[in-house]
Tab-separated table of C-alpha atoms and ligand atoms in Angstrom:
chain	number	residue	atom	x	y	z
A	1	UNK	CA	-36.610	12.991	33.153
A	2	UNK	CA	-35.413	16.128	31.452
A	3	UNK	CA	-31.999	17.385	32.529
A	4	UNK	CA	-31.729	20.642	34.476
A	5	UNK	CA	-29.446	22.289	31.970
A	6	UNK	CA	-29.268	20.172	28.805
A	7	UNK	CA	-26.338	20.975	26.547
A	8	UNK	CA	-27.572	21.949	23.103
A	9	UNK	CA	-26.128	20.438	19.952
A	10	UNK	CA	-25.435	21.932	16.545
A	11	UNK	CA	-25.260	19.136	13.994
A	12	UNK	CA	-22.505	19.847	11.464
A	13	UNK	CA	-22.924	16.706	9.336
A	14	UNK	CA	-24.276	18.603	6.334
A	15	UNK	CA	-21.546	21.287	6.272
A	16	UNK	CA	-18.344	21.004	8.272
A	17	UNK	CA	-18.661	17.204	8.479
A	18	UNK	CA	-18.309	16.565	4.776
A	19	UNK	CA	-16.213	19.715	4.234
A	20	UNK	CA	-13.626	18.392	6.683
A	21	UNK	CA	-13.552	14.751	5.548
A	22	UNK	CA	-14.868	14.609	1.972
A	23	UNK	CA	-13.594	17.912	0.536
A	24	UNK	CA	-17.114	19.464	0.727
A	25	UNK	CA	-18.362	17.176	-2.032
A	26	UNK	CA	-21.678	15.970	-0.529
A	27	UNK	CA	-24.535	16.620	-2.943
A	28	UNK	CA	-28.000	17.880	-2.051
A	29	UNK	CA	-29.551	14.745	-3.601
A	30	UNK	CA	-27.769	12.675	-0.943
A	31	UNK	CA	-28.951	14.966	1.870
A	32	UNK	CA	-32.628	14.834	0.941
A	33	UNK	CA	-33.296	11.187	1.904
A	34	UNK	CA	-32.083	11.800	5.482
A	35	UNK	CA	-33.156	15.421	5.962
A	36	UNK	CA	-36.499	14.677	7.651
A	37	UNK	CA	-34.897	12.334	10.141
A	38	UNK	CA	-32.230	14.899	11.053
A	39	UNK	CA	-35.003	17.450	11.442
A	40	UNK	CA	-36.754	15.200	13.974
A	41	UNK	CA	-33.661	14.981	16.190
A	42	UNK	CA	-34.389	18.198	18.035
A	43	UNK	CA	-30.963	19.706	17.436
A	44	UNK	CA	-30.388	23.324	18.434
A	45	UNK	CA	-29.437	23.961	14.790
A	46	UNK	CA	-28.136	22.251	11.670
A	47	UNK	CA	-25.108	23.793	10.064
A	48	UNK	CA	-25.734	23.158	6.382
A	49	UNK	CA	-24.392	26.112	4.362
A	50	UNK	CA	-21.508	28.541	4.063
A	51	UNK	CA	-17.818	27.852	4.537
A	52	UNK	CA	-16.569	26.152	1.388
A	53	UNK	CA	-19.972	24.784	0.274
A	54	UNK	CA	-20.825	27.792	-1.901
A	55	UNK	CA	-17.537	27.609	-3.788
A	56	UNK	CA	-17.434	23.827	-4.192
A	57	UNK	CA	-21.098	23.483	-5.176
A	58	UNK	CA	-21.041	25.854	-8.119
A	59	UNK	CA	-17.493	25.023	-9.193
A	60	UNK	CA	-17.222	21.249	-8.801
A	61	UNK	CA	-20.775	19.930	-8.357
A	62	UNK	CA	-22.613	22.095	-10.886
A	63	UNK	CA	-25.200	22.809	-8.169
A	64	UNK	CA	-26.804	26.139	-7.414
A	65	UNK	CA	-25.801	26.846	-3.790
A	66	UNK	CA	-28.890	28.981	-3.161
A	67	UNK	CA	-31.216	26.143	-4.147
A	68	UNK	CA	-29.795	23.875	-1.438
A	69	UNK	CA	-31.188	26.134	1.283
A	70	UNK	CA	-34.694	26.151	-0.152
A	71	UNK	CA	-34.694	22.440	-0.973
A	72	UNK	CA	-33.560	21.341	2.478
A	73	UNK	CA	-35.949	23.756	4.167
A	74	UNK	CA	-38.850	21.804	2.652
A	75	UNK	CA	-37.688	18.667	4.467
A	76	UNK	CA	-36.440	20.373	7.625
A	77	UNK	CA	-38.953	23.014	8.659
A	78	UNK	CA	-38.380	22.603	12.406
A	79	UNK	CA	-34.634	23.011	12.911
A	80	UNK	CA	-32.930	26.403	12.555
A	81	UNK	CA	-30.540	26.539	9.605
A	82	UNK	CA	-27.053	27.745	10.399
A	83	UNK	CA	-24.336	28.988	8.066
A	84	UNK	CA	-20.673	29.864	8.442
A	85	UNK	CA	-19.913	33.347	7.132
A	86	UNK	CA	-16.342	34.664	6.853
A	87	UNK	CA	-17.374	38.209	7.796
A	88	UNK	CA	-16.453	40.668	5.073
A	89	UNK	CA	-14.961	37.715	3.115
A	90	UNK	CA	-18.461	36.155	2.939
A	91	UNK	CA	-17.877	32.672	1.516
A	92	UNK	CA	-14.906	33.759	-0.588
A	93	UNK	CA	-11.249	34.497	-0.014
A	94	UNK	CA	-10.938	38.291	0.042
A	95	UNK	CA	-12.708	41.250	1.571
A	96	UNK	CA	-15.730	42.230	-0.531
A	97	UNK	CA	-17.100	45.785	-0.609
A	98	UNK	CA	-20.098	46.627	1.578
A	99	UNK	CA	-22.665	46.582	-1.232
A	100	UNK	CA	-21.799	42.975	-2.083
A	101	UNK	CA	-21.813	41.984	1.611
A	102	UNK	CA	-25.214	43.583	2.178
A	103	UNK	CA	-26.756	41.925	-0.871
A	104	UNK	CA	-25.266	38.525	-0.056
A	105	UNK	CA	-26.358	38.444	3.579
A	106	UNK	CA	-29.829	39.699	2.632
A	107	UNK	CA	-30.133	36.937	0.010
A	108	UNK	CA	-29.049	34.331	2.577
A	109	UNK	CA	-31.706	35.616	5.025
A	110	UNK	CA	-34.349	35.484	2.275
A	111	UNK	CA	-33.363	31.970	1.219
A	112	UNK	CA	-33.814	30.650	4.774
A	113	UNK	CA	-30.664	30.926	6.883
A	114	UNK	CA	-31.609	31.529	10.547
A	115	UNK	CA	-28.298	31.595	12.427
A	116	UNK	CA	-25.197	33.290	11.040
A	117	UNK	CA	-21.890	32.282	12.574
A	118	UNK	CA	-19.746	35.213	11.551
A	119	UNK	CA	-15.978	35.089	11.939
A	120	UNK	CA	-12.981	37.018	10.725
A	121	UNK	CA	-9.690	35.389	9.916
A	122	UNK	CA	-7.645	37.994	11.823
A	123	UNK	CA	-10.290	38.489	14.556
A	124	UNK	CA	-10.809	42.117	13.494
A	125	UNK	CA	-14.350	42.824	14.651
A	126	UNK	CA	-14.642	45.811	12.307
A	127	UNK	CA	-15.077	43.207	9.567
A	128	UNK	CA	-18.394	42.227	11.232
A	129	UNK	CA	-20.066	45.632	11.070
A	130	UNK	CA	-21.821	45.314	7.725
A	131	UNK	CA	-23.026	41.714	8.005
A	132	UNK	CA	-24.199	42.183	11.625
A	133	UNK	CA	-26.333	45.132	10.525
A	134	UNK	CA	-28.128	43.132	7.822
A	135	UNK	CA	-28.640	40.037	10.003
A	136	UNK	CA	-30.095	42.178	12.805
A	137	UNK	CA	-32.385	44.041	10.420
A	138	UNK	CA	-33.844	40.700	9.337
A	139	UNK	CA	-34.407	39.564	12.910
A	140	UNK	CA	-32.033	36.612	12.473
A	141	UNK	CA	-29.510	35.290	14.988
A	142	UNK	CA	-26.014	36.810	14.988
A	143	UNK	CA	-23.420	34.442	16.310
A	144	UNK	CA	-20.272	36.487	16.754
A	145	UNK	CA	-17.130	34.413	16.615
A	146	UNK	CA	-13.616	34.518	17.991
A	147	UNK	CA	-11.157	32.277	16.170
A	148	UNK	CA	-9.123	30.248	18.615
A	149	UNK	CA	-5.421	30.362	18.085
A	150	UNK	CA	-2.215	29.872	20.021
A	151	UNK	CA	1.399	30.938	19.908
A	152	UNK	CA	2.456	28.503	22.647
A	153	UNK	CA	1.494	24.864	22.944
A	154	UNK	CA	-1.188	25.777	25.487
A	155	UNK	CA	-3.445	28.768	26.065
A	156	UNK	CA	-1.491	31.803	27.286
A	157	UNK	CA	1.534	33.861	26.315
A	158	UNK	CA	1.623	37.466	25.145
A	159	UNK	CA	-1.160	37.284	22.523
A	160	UNK	CA	-3.653	34.443	22.840
A	161	UNK	CA	-4.386	34.403	26.560
A	162	UNK	CA	-7.717	34.256	28.365
A	163	UNK	CA	-7.988	38.056	28.490
A	164	UNK	CA	-7.593	38.282	24.722
A	165	UNK	CA	-10.532	35.932	24.081
A	166	UNK	CA	-12.736	37.389	26.821
A	167	UNK	CA	-12.144	40.968	25.642
A	168	UNK	CA	-12.848	40.062	22.023
A	169	UNK	CA	-16.035	38.260	23.056
A	170	UNK	CA	-17.195	41.224	25.150
A	171	UNK	CA	-16.583	43.585	22.254
A	172	UNK	CA	-18.549	41.361	19.883
A	173	UNK	CA	-21.408	41.032	22.374
A	174	UNK	CA	-21.501	44.805	22.582
A	175	UNK	CA	-21.797	44.950	18.782
A	176	UNK	CA	-25.085	43.073	19.016
A	177	UNK	CA	-24.184	39.383	18.872
A	178	UNK	CA	-26.943	37.072	20.124
A	179	UNK	CA	-24.411	34.403	21.051
A	180	UNK	CA	-20.648	33.929	20.994
A	181	UNK	CA	-18.770	31.076	19.393
A	182	UNK	CA	-15.200	30.088	20.072
A	183	UNK	CA	-14.156	28.581	16.767
A	184	UNK	CA	-11.239	26.220	17.057
A	185	UNK	CA	-10.845	25.346	13.395
A	186	UNK	CA	-7.586	23.446	13.852
A	187	UNK	CA	-8.494	21.395	16.913
A	188	UNK	CA	-5.877	23.098	19.076
A	189	UNK	CA	-7.840	23.665	22.255
A	190	UNK	CA	-6.814	21.263	25.003
A	191	UNK	CA	-9.332	20.026	27.588
A	192	UNK	CA	-8.250	22.058	30.634
A	193	UNK	CA	-7.786	25.209	28.567
A	194	UNK	CA	-11.284	24.708	27.198
A	195	UNK	CA	-12.559	24.446	30.762
A	196	UNK	CA	-10.823	27.650	31.908
A	197	UNK	CA	-11.778	29.608	28.816
A	198	UNK	CA	-15.457	28.612	28.802
A	199	UNK	CA	-15.692	29.286	32.527
A	200	UNK	CA	-14.249	32.768	32.059
A	201	UNK	CA	-16.574	33.503	29.143
A	202	UNK	CA	-19.633	32.244	31.029
A	203	UNK	CA	-18.747	34.534	33.933
A	204	UNK	CA	-18.282	37.648	31.815
A	205	UNK	CA	-20.859	37.293	29.029
A	206	UNK	CA	-24.644	37.652	29.087
A	207	UNK	CA	-25.258	35.764	25.837
A	208	UNK	CA	-24.941	31.972	25.287
A	209	UNK	CA	-21.526	30.493	24.498
A	210	UNK	CA	-20.874	27.832	21.870
A	211	UNK	CA	-17.684	25.853	21.287
A	212	UNK	CA	-16.661	24.623	17.861
A	213	UNK	CA	-13.646	22.378	17.721
A	214	UNK	CA	-12.322	19.593	15.549
A	215	UNK	CA	-11.323	16.052	16.424
A	216	UNK	CA	-8.130	16.488	14.342
A	217	UNK	CA	-5.513	16.414	17.093
A	218	UNK	CA	-7.361	13.807	19.129
A	219	UNK	CA	-8.286	16.309	21.854
A	220	UNK	CA	-11.632	17.434	20.421
A	221	UNK	CA	-14.015	15.175	22.331
A	222	UNK	CA	-12.059	15.566	25.581
A	223	UNK	CA	-12.163	19.343	25.267
A	224	UNK	CA	-15.879	19.439	24.530
A	225	UNK	CA	-16.597	17.323	27.587
A	226	UNK	CA	-14.606	19.736	29.774
A	227	UNK	CA	-16.426	22.632	28.101
A	228	UNK	CA	-19.740	20.987	29.010
A	229	UNK	CA	-18.553	20.745	32.619
A	230	UNK	CA	-17.613	24.429	32.497
A	231	UNK	CA	-21.138	25.334	31.408
A	232	UNK	CA	-20.906	25.814	27.645
A	233	UNK	CA	-24.390	26.286	26.181
A	234	UNK	CA	-23.967	24.671	22.762
A	235	UNK	CA	-21.406	22.330	21.189
A	236	UNK	CA	-20.859	21.246	17.584
A	237	UNK	CA	-20.933	17.526	16.766
A	238	UNK	CA	-21.351	15.397	13.650
A	239	UNK	CA	-22.947	12.014	12.995
A	240	UNK	CA	-20.245	9.336	13.397
A	241	UNK	CA	-19.511	8.492	9.734
A	242	UNK	CA	-18.994	12.210	9.055
A	243	UNK	CA	-17.332	12.884	12.401
A	244	UNK	CA	-13.898	12.497	13.982
A	245	UNK	CA	-10.739	12.509	11.821
A	246	UNK	CA	-10.430	16.190	10.778
A	247	UNK	CA	-14.158	16.769	11.419
A	248	UNK	CA	-16.083	17.429	14.634
A	249	UNK	CA	-16.242	14.817	17.387
A	250	UNK	CA	-19.138	12.375	16.932
A	251	UNK	CA	-22.512	12.975	18.579
A	252	UNK	CA	-23.280	9.358	19.558
A	253	UNK	CA	-20.726	9.009	22.401
A	254	UNK	CA	-21.891	12.321	23.880
A	255	UNK	CA	-25.487	11.128	24.062
A	256	UNK	CA	-24.415	8.157	26.173
A	257	UNK	CA	-21.699	9.950	28.141
A	258	UNK	CA	-24.093	12.692	29.276
A	259	UNK	CA	-27.158	10.482	29.796
A	260	UNK	CA	-28.801	10.985	33.211
A	261	UNK	CA	-26.461	13.856	34.059
A	262	UNK	CA	-27.571	17.441	34.613
A	263	UNK	CA	-26.461	18.181	31.055
A	264	UNK	CA	-28.123	15.274	29.241
A	265	UNK	CA	-28.909	16.599	25.738
A	266	UNK	CA	-31.933	14.272	25.648
A	267	UNK	CA	-31.390	13.026	22.093
A	268	UNK	CA	-32.605	9.719	20.660
A	269	UNK	CA	-29.547	7.512	20.136
A	270	UNK	CA	-31.440	5.068	17.912
A	271	UNK	CA	-32.464	7.834	15.580
A	272	UNK	CA	-28.847	9.041	15.176
A	273	UNK	CA	-27.896	5.436	14.596
A	274	UNK	CA	-30.337	5.304	11.669
A	275	UNK	CA	-28.910	8.546	10.261
A	276	UNK	CA	-25.414	7.056	10.496
A	277	UNK	CA	-26.560	3.839	8.792
A	278	UNK	CA	-27.899	5.874	5.887
A	279	UNK	CA	-24.686	7.927	5.609
A	280	UNK	CA	-22.663	4.705	5.429
A	281	UNK	CA	-24.602	3.727	2.289
A	282	UNK	CA	-23.582	6.867	0.378
A	283	UNK	CA	-19.978	7.032	1.596
A	284	UNK	CA	-18.641	4.799	-1.233
A	285	UNK	CA	-19.337	7.744	-3.571
A	286	UNK	CA	-17.314	10.167	-1.462
A	287	UNK	CA	-14.510	8.024	-0.093
A	288	UNK	CA	-12.217	9.054	-2.945
A	289	UNK	CA	-12.112	12.594	-1.516
A	290	UNK	CA	-10.994	11.462	1.926
A	291	UNK	CA	-7.360	11.539	2.990
A	292	UNK	CA	-6.157	7.972	2.704
A	293	UNK	CA	-2.466	8.667	3.055
A	294	UNK	CA	-2.343	7.847	6.749
A	295	UNK	CA	-3.806	5.045	8.839
A	296	UNK	CA	-3.987	7.211	11.973
A	297	UNK	CA	-7.353	8.904	12.538
A	298	UNK	CA	-5.644	11.743	14.384
A	299	UNK	CA	-3.191	14.186	12.867
A	300	UNK	CA	-0.300	14.447	15.271
A	301	UNK	CA	1.358	17.214	13.208
A	302	UNK	CA	-1.326	19.494	14.659
A	303	UNK	CA	-0.022	18.804	18.146
A	304	UNK	CA	3.534	19.495	16.991
A	305	UNK	CA	3.176	22.332	14.435
A	306	UNK	CA	-0.367	23.625	15.126
A	307	UNK	CA	-1.019	23.652	11.399
A	308	UNK	CA	-4.669	22.874	10.572
A	309	UNK	CA	-5.332	19.735	8.535
A	310	UNK	CA	-6.690	21.528	5.465
A	311	UNK	CA	-3.627	23.739	5.363
A	312	UNK	CA	-1.246	20.785	5.375
A	313	UNK	CA	-3.141	19.365	2.378
A	314	UNK	CA	-2.594	22.671	0.520
A	315	UNK	CA	1.100	22.841	1.429
A	316	UNK	CA	1.640	19.289	0.249
A	317	UNK	CA	-0.086	19.933	-3.072
A	318	UNK	CA	1.842	23.182	-3.678
A	319	UNK	CA	5.142	21.458	-2.934
A	320	UNK	CA	4.208	18.484	-5.113
A	321	UNK	CA	3.550	20.845	-8.019
A	322	UNK	CA	6.992	22.345	-7.528
A	323	UNK	CA	8.467	18.832	-7.194
A	324	UNK	CA	9.743	19.800	-3.762
A	325	UNK	CA	7.718	17.664	-1.371
A	326	UNK	CA	10.908	16.758	0.515
A	327	UNK	CA	11.038	20.367	1.738
A	328	UNK	CA	7.859	20.042	3.826
A	329	UNK	CA	9.754	20.153	7.169
A	330	UNK	CA	11.360	23.460	6.095
A	331	UNK	CA	7.936	24.802	5.107
A	332	UNK	CA	6.518	23.829	8.509
A	333	UNK	CA	9.211	25.954	10.176
A	334	UNK	CA	8.721	28.768	7.689
A	335	UNK	CA	4.951	28.846	8.308
A	336	UNK	CA	5.646	29.568	11.965
A	337	UNK	CA	8.131	32.303	11.050
A	338	UNK	CA	5.918	33.981	8.424
A	339	UNK	CA	2.916	33.842	10.744
A	340	UNK	CA	4.913	35.613	13.461
A	341	UNK	CA	6.165	38.290	11.049
A	342	UNK	CA	2.595	38.877	9.840
A	343	UNK	CA	1.276	39.573	13.343
A	344	UNK	CA	0.412	36.010	14.450
A	345	UNK	CA	-3.023	35.745	12.783
A	346	UNK	CA	-5.156	32.682	13.546
A	347	UNK	CA	-4.626	30.109	10.800
A	348	UNK	CA	-8.083	29.937	9.240
A	349	UNK	CA	-9.440	30.685	5.745
A	350	UNK	CA	-8.198	32.909	4.178
A	351	UNK	CA	-5.228	33.824	6.430
A	352	UNK	CA	-4.094	30.181	6.481
A	353	UNK	CA	-3.860	30.022	2.668
A	354	UNK	CA	-2.051	33.355	2.605
A	355	UNK	CA	0.551	32.397	5.211
A	356	UNK	CA	0.973	28.939	3.669
A	357	UNK	CA	1.469	30.169	0.109
A	358	UNK	CA	4.004	32.796	1.226
A	359	UNK	CA	5.897	30.248	3.317
A	360	UNK	CA	6.159	27.925	0.297
A	361	UNK	CA	7.452	30.827	-1.851
A	362	UNK	CA	10.001	31.760	0.814
A	363	UNK	CA	11.342	28.222	0.982
A	364	UNK	CA	11.457	27.756	-2.794
A	365	UNK	CA	12.799	31.158	-3.884
A	366	UNK	CA	14.333	32.783	-0.800
A	367	UNK	CA	12.644	34.800	1.927
A	368	UNK	CA	10.240	37.395	0.439
A	369	UNK	CA	12.027	37.263	-2.926
A	370	UNK	CA	8.625	36.486	-4.429
A	371	UNK	CA	5.593	37.978	-2.705
A	372	UNK	CA	2.006	36.962	-3.409
A	373	UNK	CA	-0.595	39.658	-4.093
A	374	UNK	CA	-2.558	38.322	-1.145
A	375	UNK	CA	0.430	38.948	1.157
A	376	UNK	CA	0.764	42.494	-0.196
A	377	UNK	CA	-2.934	43.242	0.352
A	378	UNK	CA	-2.761	41.728	3.826
A	379	UNK	CA	0.272	43.741	4.911
A	380	UNK	CA	-1.364	46.880	3.518
A	381	UNK	CA	-4.312	46.187	5.823
A	382	UNK	CA	-6.982	44.950	3.433
A	383	UNK	CA	-7.781	41.915	5.574
A	384	UNK	CA	-7.951	43.891	8.801
A	385	UNK	CA	-5.736	44.368	11.801
A	386	UNK	CA	-3.899	41.237	12.971
A	387	UNK	CA	-3.658	40.424	16.704
A	388	UNK	CA	-0.017	41.595	16.912
A	389	UNK	CA	1.855	44.249	14.891
A	390	UNK	CA	3.404	43.222	11.573
A	391	UNK	CA	7.221	43.139	11.612
A	392	UNK	CA	8.234	46.632	10.319
A	393	UNK	CA	11.172	45.267	8.276
A	394	UNK	CA	8.947	42.762	6.490
A	395	UNK	CA	6.297	45.446	6.003
A	396	UNK	CA	8.808	47.628	4.183
A	397	UNK	CA	9.952	44.774	1.910
A	398	UNK	CA	6.423	43.626	1.099
A	399	UNK	CA	4.938	47.060	0.352
A	400	UNK	CA	7.824	48.275	-1.806
A	401	UNK	CA	6.170	49.564	-5.005
A	402	UNK	CA	2.683	48.451	-3.913
A	403	UNK	CA	0.247	50.412	-6.123
A	404	UNK	CA	-2.132	51.508	-3.328
A	405	UNK	CA	0.791	52.954	-1.344
A	406	UNK	CA	3.692	51.935	0.836
A	407	UNK	CA	2.093	53.043	4.116
A	408	UNK	CA	-0.484	50.608	5.485
A	409	UNK	CA	-3.998	51.717	6.364
A	410	UNK	CA	-5.316	51.666	9.906
A	411	UNK	CA	-9.061	52.078	9.280
A	412	UNK	CA	-11.695	49.476	8.412
A	413	UNK	CA	-10.503	47.731	5.261
A	414	UNK	CA	-13.859	47.760	3.461
A	415	UNK	CA	-14.012	51.574	3.648
A	416	UNK	CA	-11.390	51.559	0.914
A	417	UNK	CA	-13.189	49.233	-1.438
A	418	UNK	CA	-15.150	50.532	-4.415
A	419	UNK	CA	-18.699	49.163	-4.788
A	420	UNK	CA	-18.859	46.146	-7.117
A	421	UNK	CA	-22.491	45.041	-7.258
A	422	UNK	CA	-23.588	47.278	-10.149
A	423	UNK	CA	-20.576	46.187	-12.187
A	424	UNK	CA	-21.456	42.551	-11.506
A	425	UNK	CA	-25.059	43.183	-12.618
A	426	UNK	CA	-23.832	44.804	-15.810
A	427	UNK	CA	-21.366	41.987	-16.527
A	428	UNK	CA	-24.073	39.324	-16.139
A	429	UNK	CA	-27.047	41.174	-17.616
A	430	UNK	CA	-27.410	38.728	-20.533
A	431	UNK	CA	-27.302	35.606	-18.433
A	432	UNK	CA	-28.279	36.250	-14.774
A	433	UNK	CA	-31.978	35.830	-14.008
A	434	UNK	CA	-31.843	36.798	-10.333
A	435	UNK	CA	-29.777	38.647	-7.775
A	436	UNK	CA	-28.640	35.224	-6.525
A	437	UNK	CA	-27.117	34.566	-9.960
A	438	UNK	CA	-25.397	37.962	-9.892
A	439	UNK	CA	-23.947	37.180	-6.461
A	440	UNK	CA	-22.429	33.886	-7.633
A	441	UNK	CA	-20.597	35.922	-10.253
A	442	UNK	CA	-19.748	38.800	-7.888
A	443	UNK	CA	-18.002	36.403	-5.501
A	444	UNK	CA	-16.408	34.109	-8.064
A	445	UNK	CA	-16.207	35.843	-11.454
A	446	UNK	CA	-14.586	32.996	-13.436
A	447	UNK	CA	-16.103	29.852	-12.008
A	448	UNK	CA	-19.343	31.732	-11.285
A	449	UNK	CA	-19.837	32.730	-14.922
A	450	UNK	CA	-18.994	29.185	-16.003
A	451	UNK	CA	-21.622	27.863	-13.611
A	452	UNK	CA	-24.279	30.244	-14.944
A	453	UNK	CA	-23.550	28.975	-18.464
A	454	UNK	CA	-24.144	25.399	-17.280
A	455	UNK	CA	-27.204	26.403	-15.313
A	456	UNK	CA	-28.927	27.990	-18.295
A	457	UNK	CA	-27.781	25.384	-20.826
A	458	UNK	CA	-25.524	27.753	-22.753
A	459	UNK	CA	-22.729	25.234	-22.334
A	460	UNK	CA	-23.119	21.539	-21.489
A	461	UNK	CA	-22.063	20.448	-18.035
A	462	UNK	CA	-18.858	18.393	-18.367
A	463	UNK	CA	-18.797	14.817	-17.036
A	464	UNK	CA	-16.373	15.878	-14.299
A	465	UNK	CA	-19.133	17.821	-12.511
A	466	UNK	CA	-21.794	15.162	-12.861
A	467	UNK	CA	-22.620	12.996	-9.844
A	468	UNK	CA	-20.833	9.721	-9.284
A	469	UNK	CA	-23.409	6.947	-8.823
A	470	UNK	CA	-23.160	3.845	-6.677
A	471	UNK	CA	-23.212	1.869	-9.954
A	472	UNK	CA	-20.108	3.775	-11.107
A	473	UNK	CA	-18.421	2.886	-7.847
A	474	UNK	CA	-19.370	-0.747	-8.225
A	475	UNK	CA	-18.050	-0.886	-11.790
A	476	UNK	CA	-14.764	0.667	-10.645
A	477	UNK	CA	-14.458	-1.857	-7.868
A	478	UNK	CA	-15.077	-4.761	-10.230
A	479	UNK	CA	-12.332	-3.481	-12.525
A	480	UNK	CA	-9.996	-3.124	-9.553
A	481	UNK	CA	-10.772	-6.696	-8.525
A	482	UNK	CA	-10.035	-7.975	-12.032
A	483	UNK	CA	-6.781	-6.039	-11.968
A	484	UNK	CA	-5.868	-7.568	-8.599
A	485	UNK	CA	-6.543	-11.027	-9.965
A	486	UNK	CA	-4.306	-10.276	-12.927
A	487	UNK	CA	-7.209	-10.659	-15.366
A	488	UNK	CA	-7.034	-7.081	-16.485
A	489	UNK	CA	-3.940	-5.269	-17.516
A	490	UNK	CA	-4.255	-1.626	-16.659
A	491	UNK	CA	-2.400	0.831	-18.848
A	492	UNK	CA	-0.444	2.195	-15.918
A	493	UNK	CA	0.719	-1.316	-15.050
A	494	UNK	CA	2.356	-1.778	-18.455
A	495	UNK	CA	6.146	-1.340	-18.503
A	496	UNK	CA	7.172	1.951	-20.024
A	497	UNK	CA	8.176	1.380	-23.659
B	1	CO	CO1	-14.808	23.844	11.544
């Protein structure tokens, strides 16, 4: 019997699942064999594009990101395709001018994206204006997003309280959003806060509400269950092998937990099981990208410091480069301080990278002795208006001698940006064969141009971008085994001469 009000599921396996666990490395060729089966599941949508996929595909996989949409569409004609769009930052790390945003969103509509989850890293809804317009014009689904963030351990306090999220959501609904997503990128939302927040949103909003959270802190599945009780319309889950850890909670337990309840999603458990079995067979190729430094599947630093998993990875690698990994506890404290001084933005791409990099600089060289260009642009207002005012003292220090001016702007950031599309067309006129090619360059000039050279055979693709095969993995494992048995002396095992 069909449930009265089945909760709908967005399957994130093909985007956030492998982005969160396997550094976004999953290749299209490994998606194809399972695509039809995922399509038969009856999911509300499949998130399969956007976020970091565009960057990683062209840069590290030598794959044309646009092709993935068209290829998968052939195998998955029945399930709406969903992408994650960083508002005016598109799938990059800075605000792009309106002409680039318009062309990019139009190209994504043309290629086959149906649902656009649009967020902004400082929750400045003015950064939605341009993309919303294009999505609407194409008759596609606008999912307006509020990034979940906290300043206290739990929901509340002067900035991130229920009113903040409800008012943001109402504003975004008014701008034309077809649904609202609360995006909890760091896995911070706790179960009873999720219940209260979803309840409040369901009361105030006319459009459906979706909750995106991560398993990271260990609260993810608990919070989604409470959200389901509070009436959330859609939740994000991943197939087990690509779920949990820093990814979304797994779909399988939800199918059983909600069976025969009023919110039974009505999905075929055996079919998901088969999808999971397939994913297990390709995981040996991707395991090397997973975090194997800890045995724990949950990241308790999130509960303590509220720093998202991906950000910790970046901080660790920056400190390692500076041979200062022992200063990580200081950096954790400094992240909190810098974030507060910069107006308490949510920690999500790109604000998380910006706050993290500045915190590392402050610890290594003294507070604001060295200031990144990103921090300068941010304080000037080029990323938008943060939830709280920027500390005026810090503002003065950061903007001293800043070429655009020492007084920050208050208007929409993109109004200040010169068009870039024509310049990108000109720069790629000898190599680009389509607007899609031009856009790869417009977003990522260096790696984008390199990719176009590979794509059109002007330069050979290096081995580092070529796929790893299961045979490669097997050969590596055999060598490792020989090494363990002492039958092979590895160079790194030799005593230093
Ligand atoms: Co996510």
